[in-house]
Each structure stands twice: as C-alpha cells, then as structure tokens.
Amino acid sequence: MRNQHVLVIVPEEPLRVSLTDRLIAAGYLVTPVTTGTEAMAHVDRADLIVVDVDIPDLYDLARARPFLTDRPPIICMTTCDALDLLLPEIGTEVEDWVTKPCRIPELLARVRVQLRQTVLRHGDLTLDEVVYQAWRGDRPLDVTPAEYRLLRHLLLNAGRVLSKEQLAQGVWGESRDLNTIERLVSRLRQKVGPALIHTKRGFGYRLE
C-alpha cells in the first residue's frame, strides 16, 4: 500500500508544524505550505487537502480547483460554527470541516475517514483495523481485544499524554479501576516494547 499524500495549507507556523509532524508519524506523506499559490504546485498529487480558511489567497485556490482533472477532497479548518457560513466559493466543495482551535487527534480522525484508511502506523508499529492485528515491523503482536483497543487509542493520540481516566473513557467509554488500566498498559508495553509507551509520572502515558 502506498503512503497517501496530504497537502497541508496552514499559515500559522506552530499549527502547521505540529499537524505535519503528527501526519508523518501516522504514516502519511505530507507537503506543508502557507498559501494557495504554493499549494497549486502540489495539488495534482495530493490525495487530500487540509486547508485553514484564513490563508490569504483562498479564493484563488478555490477558483483554480475546477480546472483540475482530479480534485482531492478538502477538510477545512475554520472559526465558523456551521459549514454554510464558509466562503461560498469553497463551501460547496468541502467534504469535512473542524472549528478552530482544533484538536489534532480529531483532525487526524477526520483525515482517516476521508482517505478510508484502515491501517494505523507509528514508526514500525502497524495496526490493521480490518483484520484486528498489530505488528512491530514484520512481527505480529499477540494482543488481547482489550490490549488491541488500548493500542488503537494510543496510536490515534500518538504524542499526547493520556491519563488513566482518559484511557478508560477513550477505550471503553466509561470509568475503570485505575489499577486495571495500569496492569493493561504494563502488559501491552511488554508486547510492543518498552521504548514506545512512555510514562509521565503523575500525568499518564504517551505513545512516543
């Protein structure tokens, strides 16, 4: 499977860098640019466009897209609270949108939906949501259903520190005994390797 290409058009440097790093860690090819003019040099090979509607030349980008043979789907980042409030010249072509300030994990989830991705990657760690199997490199990991769900949640939030309470809510949608979470993380760490799952004492765990 080839790595899918995401074109990121974000003028704000901290957000652009953070989003680019997270997308690369998730296994995507990423081209980060700051304007629509820059984007047009790369749009013909993009599988998906993530665009901040605050770019200065949004209209020029939207006007040029109808002439492209292949028009990749667009996810907009906007301060609007409804899609119909977006600029008319781009609103009808937007497949999805998130309000700013946006959470990177939510945006990554929307990217995956648009690209119909069923494989999560982080370094040499791979998780396939069709066959419910995880690997380190070419080595399959023998994980239980609970460990699989925990690993999936950590992958979706790679780089973020998650408390035991957040892990319980994210994996099961309800509170769990915190000692149970600790034991589950410990077992999973033994299977994927201790270098991947880090403990930030007093705060929680992070897939690094």
Tab-separated table of C-alpha atoms in Angstrom:
chain	number	residue	atom	x	y	z
A	1	MET	CA	0.000	0.000	0.000
A	2	ARG	CA	1.468	3.380	-0.984
A	3	ASN	CA	1.594	6.140	1.573
A	4	GLN	CA	-1.198	8.623	0.956
A	5	HIS	CA	-0.286	12.263	0.348
A	6	VAL	CA	-1.821	15.064	2.420
A	7	LEU	CA	-1.387	18.681	1.349
A	8	VAL	CA	-1.463	20.947	4.419
A	9	ILE	CA	-2.182	24.643	3.752
A	10	VAL	CA	-1.814	26.452	7.067
A	11	PRO	CA	-0.326	29.947	7.519
A	12	GLU	CA	0.255	29.644	11.280
A	13	GLU	CA	3.656	28.005	11.815
A	14	PRO	CA	3.108	26.221	15.188
A	15	LEU	CA	-0.094	24.555	13.972
A	16	ARG	CA	1.405	23.729	10.563
A	17	VAL	CA	4.484	22.110	12.114
A	18	SER	CA	2.504	20.201	14.747
A	19	LEU	CA	-0.030	18.882	12.232
A	20	THR	CA	2.705	17.923	9.764
A	21	ASP	CA	4.642	16.009	12.423
A	22	ARG	CA	1.545	14.106	13.553
A	23	LEU	CA	0.529	13.204	9.997
A	24	ILE	CA	4.034	11.946	9.199
A	25	ALA	CA	4.053	9.897	12.408
A	26	ALA	CA	0.724	8.383	11.282
A	27	GLY	CA	2.342	7.202	8.041
A	28	TYR	CA	1.252	9.885	5.558
A	29	LEU	CA	3.340	11.767	3.035
A	30	VAL	CA	2.888	15.458	3.833
A	31	THR	CA	3.564	18.684	1.948
A	32	PRO	CA	3.133	21.741	4.207
A	33	VAL	CA	2.632	25.149	2.562
A	34	THR	CA	1.358	28.533	3.699
A	35	THR	CA	-0.629	29.857	0.711
A	36	GLY	CA	-2.936	28.671	-2.032
A	37	THR	CA	-0.416	29.762	-4.644
A	38	GLU	CA	2.210	27.435	-3.147
A	39	ALA	CA	-0.370	24.673	-2.901
A	40	MET	CA	-1.170	24.686	-6.619
A	41	ALA	CA	2.299	23.282	-7.384
A	42	HIS	CA	1.463	20.170	-5.338
A	43	VAL	CA	-2.302	19.744	-5.541
A	44	ASP	CA	-2.216	17.390	-8.551
A	45	ARG	CA	-0.529	14.654	-6.496
A	46	ALA	CA	-2.450	15.169	-3.258
A	47	ASP	CA	-4.948	12.587	-2.011
A	48	LEU	CA	-6.402	15.072	0.476
A	49	ILE	CA	-6.161	18.811	1.211
A	50	VAL	CA	-6.310	20.213	4.739
A	51	VAL	CA	-6.731	23.973	4.490
A	52	ASP	CA	-7.051	26.780	7.008
A	53	VAL	CA	-9.607	29.197	5.534
A	54	ASP	CA	-7.527	32.084	6.876
A	55	ILE	CA	-4.963	31.654	4.078
A	56	PRO	CA	-4.700	34.974	2.216
A	57	ASP	CA	-5.490	33.566	-1.243
A	58	LEU	CA	-8.251	31.059	-0.536
A	59	TYR	CA	-10.315	32.432	-3.416
A	60	ASP	CA	-7.523	31.826	-5.947
A	61	LEU	CA	-7.125	28.231	-4.794
A	62	ALA	CA	-10.871	27.564	-4.967
A	63	ARG	CA	-11.155	29.188	-8.423
A	64	ALA	CA	-8.359	27.005	-9.841
A	65	ARG	CA	-9.627	23.660	-8.498
A	66	PRO	CA	-12.480	23.115	-11.002
A	67	PHE	CA	-9.908	23.001	-13.819
A	68	LEU	CA	-8.018	20.111	-12.221
A	69	THR	CA	-8.574	16.637	-13.622
A	70	ASP	CA	-8.582	15.073	-10.162
A	71	ARG	CA	-9.965	17.178	-7.353
A	72	PRO	CA	-8.855	15.811	-3.972
A	73	PRO	CA	-11.283	16.119	-1.053
A	74	ILE	CA	-10.947	19.114	1.263
A	75	ILE	CA	-11.066	19.373	5.044
A	76	CYS	CA	-11.401	22.986	6.201
A	77	MET	CA	-10.269	24.494	9.470
A	78	THR	CA	-12.465	27.475	10.256
A	79	THR	CA	-13.729	29.682	13.060
A	80	CYS	CA	-17.259	29.283	11.665
A	81	ASP	CA	-19.663	27.105	13.665
A	82	ALA	CA	-21.553	25.921	10.587
A	83	LEU	CA	-20.464	24.798	7.142
A	84	ASP	CA	-22.868	27.125	5.331
A	85	LEU	CA	-21.036	30.104	6.846
A	86	LEU	CA	-17.844	29.248	4.966
A	87	LEU	CA	-16.873	31.311	1.949
A	88	PRO	CA	-19.337	30.449	-0.857
A	89	GLU	CA	-16.565	29.823	-3.382
A	90	ILE	CA	-15.239	26.862	-1.412
A	91	GLY	CA	-18.124	25.779	0.807
A	92	THR	CA	-19.851	23.556	-1.757
A	93	GLU	CA	-16.686	21.514	-2.294
A	94	VAL	CA	-15.797	20.890	1.351
A	95	GLU	CA	-16.100	17.253	2.428
A	96	ASP	CA	-15.497	17.950	6.129
A	97	TRP	CA	-14.594	20.744	8.497
A	98	VAL	CA	-13.335	21.403	12.028
A	99	THR	CA	-13.648	24.564	14.080
A	100	LYS	CA	-10.581	26.389	15.374
A	101	PRO	CA	-8.833	25.997	17.676
A	102	CYS	CA	-8.959	22.363	16.580
A	103	ARG	CA	-7.687	19.271	18.371
A	104	ILE	CA	-5.076	17.451	16.322
A	105	PRO	CA	-6.407	13.941	17.210
A	106	GLU	CA	-9.885	14.936	15.969
A	107	LEU	CA	-8.432	16.283	12.746
A	108	LEU	CA	-6.396	13.104	12.232
A	109	ALA	CA	-9.535	11.020	12.689
A	110	ARG	CA	-11.307	13.049	10.001
A	111	VAL	CA	-8.330	12.628	7.666
A	112	ARG	CA	-8.544	8.865	8.110
A	113	VAL	CA	-12.272	8.878	7.335
A	114	GLN	CA	-11.803	10.857	4.129
A	115	LEU	CA	-8.977	8.596	2.969
A	116	ARG	CA	-10.851	5.460	4.080
A	117	GLN	CA	-7.708	4.369	5.879
A	118	THR	CA	-7.900	1.132	7.852
A	119	VAL	CA	-4.217	0.906	8.773
A	120	LEU	CA	-2.668	2.965	11.583
A	121	ARG	CA	1.107	3.399	11.635
A	122	HIS	CA	3.619	4.901	14.033
A	123	GLY	CA	7.246	4.163	13.185
A	124	ASP	CA	7.450	0.391	12.672
A	125	LEU	CA	4.263	-0.177	14.686
A	126	THR	CA	1.255	-1.054	12.488
A	127	LEU	CA	-2.366	-1.768	13.375
A	128	ASP	CA	-4.869	-3.050	10.797
A	129	GLU	CA	-8.496	-2.337	11.697
A	130	VAL	CA	-9.862	-4.793	9.139
A	131	VAL	CA	-8.125	-7.921	10.432
A	132	TYR	CA	-7.678	-6.613	14.009
A	133	GLN	CA	-3.962	-7.338	14.011
A	134	ALA	CA	-0.930	-5.343	15.154
A	135	TRP	CA	2.729	-5.703	14.130
A	136	ARG	CA	6.145	-4.393	15.103
A	137	GLY	CA	7.940	-4.447	11.783
A	138	ASP	CA	7.165	-7.887	10.325
A	139	ARG	CA	6.496	-9.446	13.740
A	140	PRO	CA	2.789	-9.943	14.570
A	141	LEU	CA	1.821	-8.989	18.111
A	142	ASP	CA	-0.304	-11.388	20.144
A	143	VAL	CA	-2.620	-8.869	21.820
A	144	THR	CA	-5.930	-9.424	23.582
A	145	PRO	CA	-9.047	-7.477	22.499
A	146	ALA	CA	-8.582	-5.063	25.425
A	147	GLU	CA	-4.902	-4.558	24.563
A	148	TYR	CA	-5.830	-4.001	20.911
A	149	ARG	CA	-8.357	-1.291	21.817
A	150	LEU	CA	-5.844	0.375	24.134
A	151	LEU	CA	-3.123	0.289	21.481
A	152	ARG	CA	-5.515	1.748	18.898
A	153	HIS	CA	-6.397	4.637	21.217
A	154	LEU	CA	-2.725	5.345	21.906
A	155	LEU	CA	-1.990	5.302	18.166
A	156	LEU	CA	-4.817	7.731	17.418
A	157	ASN	CA	-3.352	10.059	20.054
A	158	ALA	CA	0.348	9.477	19.379
A	159	GLY	CA	2.480	12.105	21.083
A	160	ARG	CA	-0.223	13.107	23.588
A	161	VAL	CA	-0.055	12.301	27.281
A	162	LEU	CA	-3.253	10.479	28.282
A	163	SER	CA	-4.260	9.982	31.902
A	164	LYS	CA	-5.618	6.652	33.120
A	165	GLU	CA	-9.064	8.239	33.293
A	166	GLN	CA	-8.782	9.443	29.685
A	167	LEU	CA	-7.668	5.994	28.553
A	168	ALA	CA	-10.632	4.379	30.287
A	169	GLN	CA	-13.086	6.807	28.668
A	170	GLY	CA	-11.423	6.579	25.263
A	171	VAL	CA	-11.209	2.773	25.184
A	172	TRP	CA	-14.393	1.722	26.997
A	173	GLY	CA	-16.426	4.922	27.194
A	174	GLU	CA	-16.706	4.599	30.962
A	175	SER	CA	-14.619	4.692	34.131
A	176	ARG	CA	-12.498	1.677	35.031
A	177	ASP	CA	-10.403	0.716	38.032
A	178	LEU	CA	-7.148	2.630	37.603
A	179	ASN	CA	-5.077	-0.344	38.722
A	180	THR	CA	-6.640	-2.330	35.883
A	181	ILE	CA	-5.533	0.340	33.404
A	182	GLU	CA	-2.023	0.268	34.845
A	183	ARG	CA	-1.774	-3.514	34.515
A	184	LEU	CA	-3.133	-3.399	30.955
A	185	VAL	CA	-0.589	-0.758	29.936
A	186	SER	CA	2.173	-2.827	31.523
A	187	ARG	CA	1.193	-5.960	29.578
A	188	LEU	CA	0.899	-4.014	26.326
A	189	ARG	CA	4.291	-2.383	26.900
A	190	GLN	CA	5.892	-5.821	27.222
A	191	LYS	CA	4.424	-6.861	23.873
A	192	VAL	CA	5.144	-3.741	21.789
A	193	GLY	CA	8.432	-2.871	23.500
A	194	PRO	CA	9.104	-0.504	26.426
A	195	ALA	CA	10.645	2.182	24.202
A	196	LEU	CA	7.283	3.021	22.585
A	197	ILE	CA	4.973	3.583	25.558
A	198	HIS	CA	6.314	6.182	27.970
A	199	THR	CA	5.099	7.022	31.475
A	200	LYS	CA	4.918	10.669	32.527
A	201	ARG	CA	4.710	10.302	36.278
A	202	GLY	CA	1.693	11.956	37.806
A	203	PHE	CA	0.106	12.565	34.399
A	204	GLY	CA	-0.302	9.377	32.352
A	205	TYR	CA	1.042	7.561	29.303
A	206	ARG	CA	2.213	8.543	25.840
A	207	LEU	CA	2.999	6.640	22.640
A	208	GLU	CA	6.296	8.216	21.602
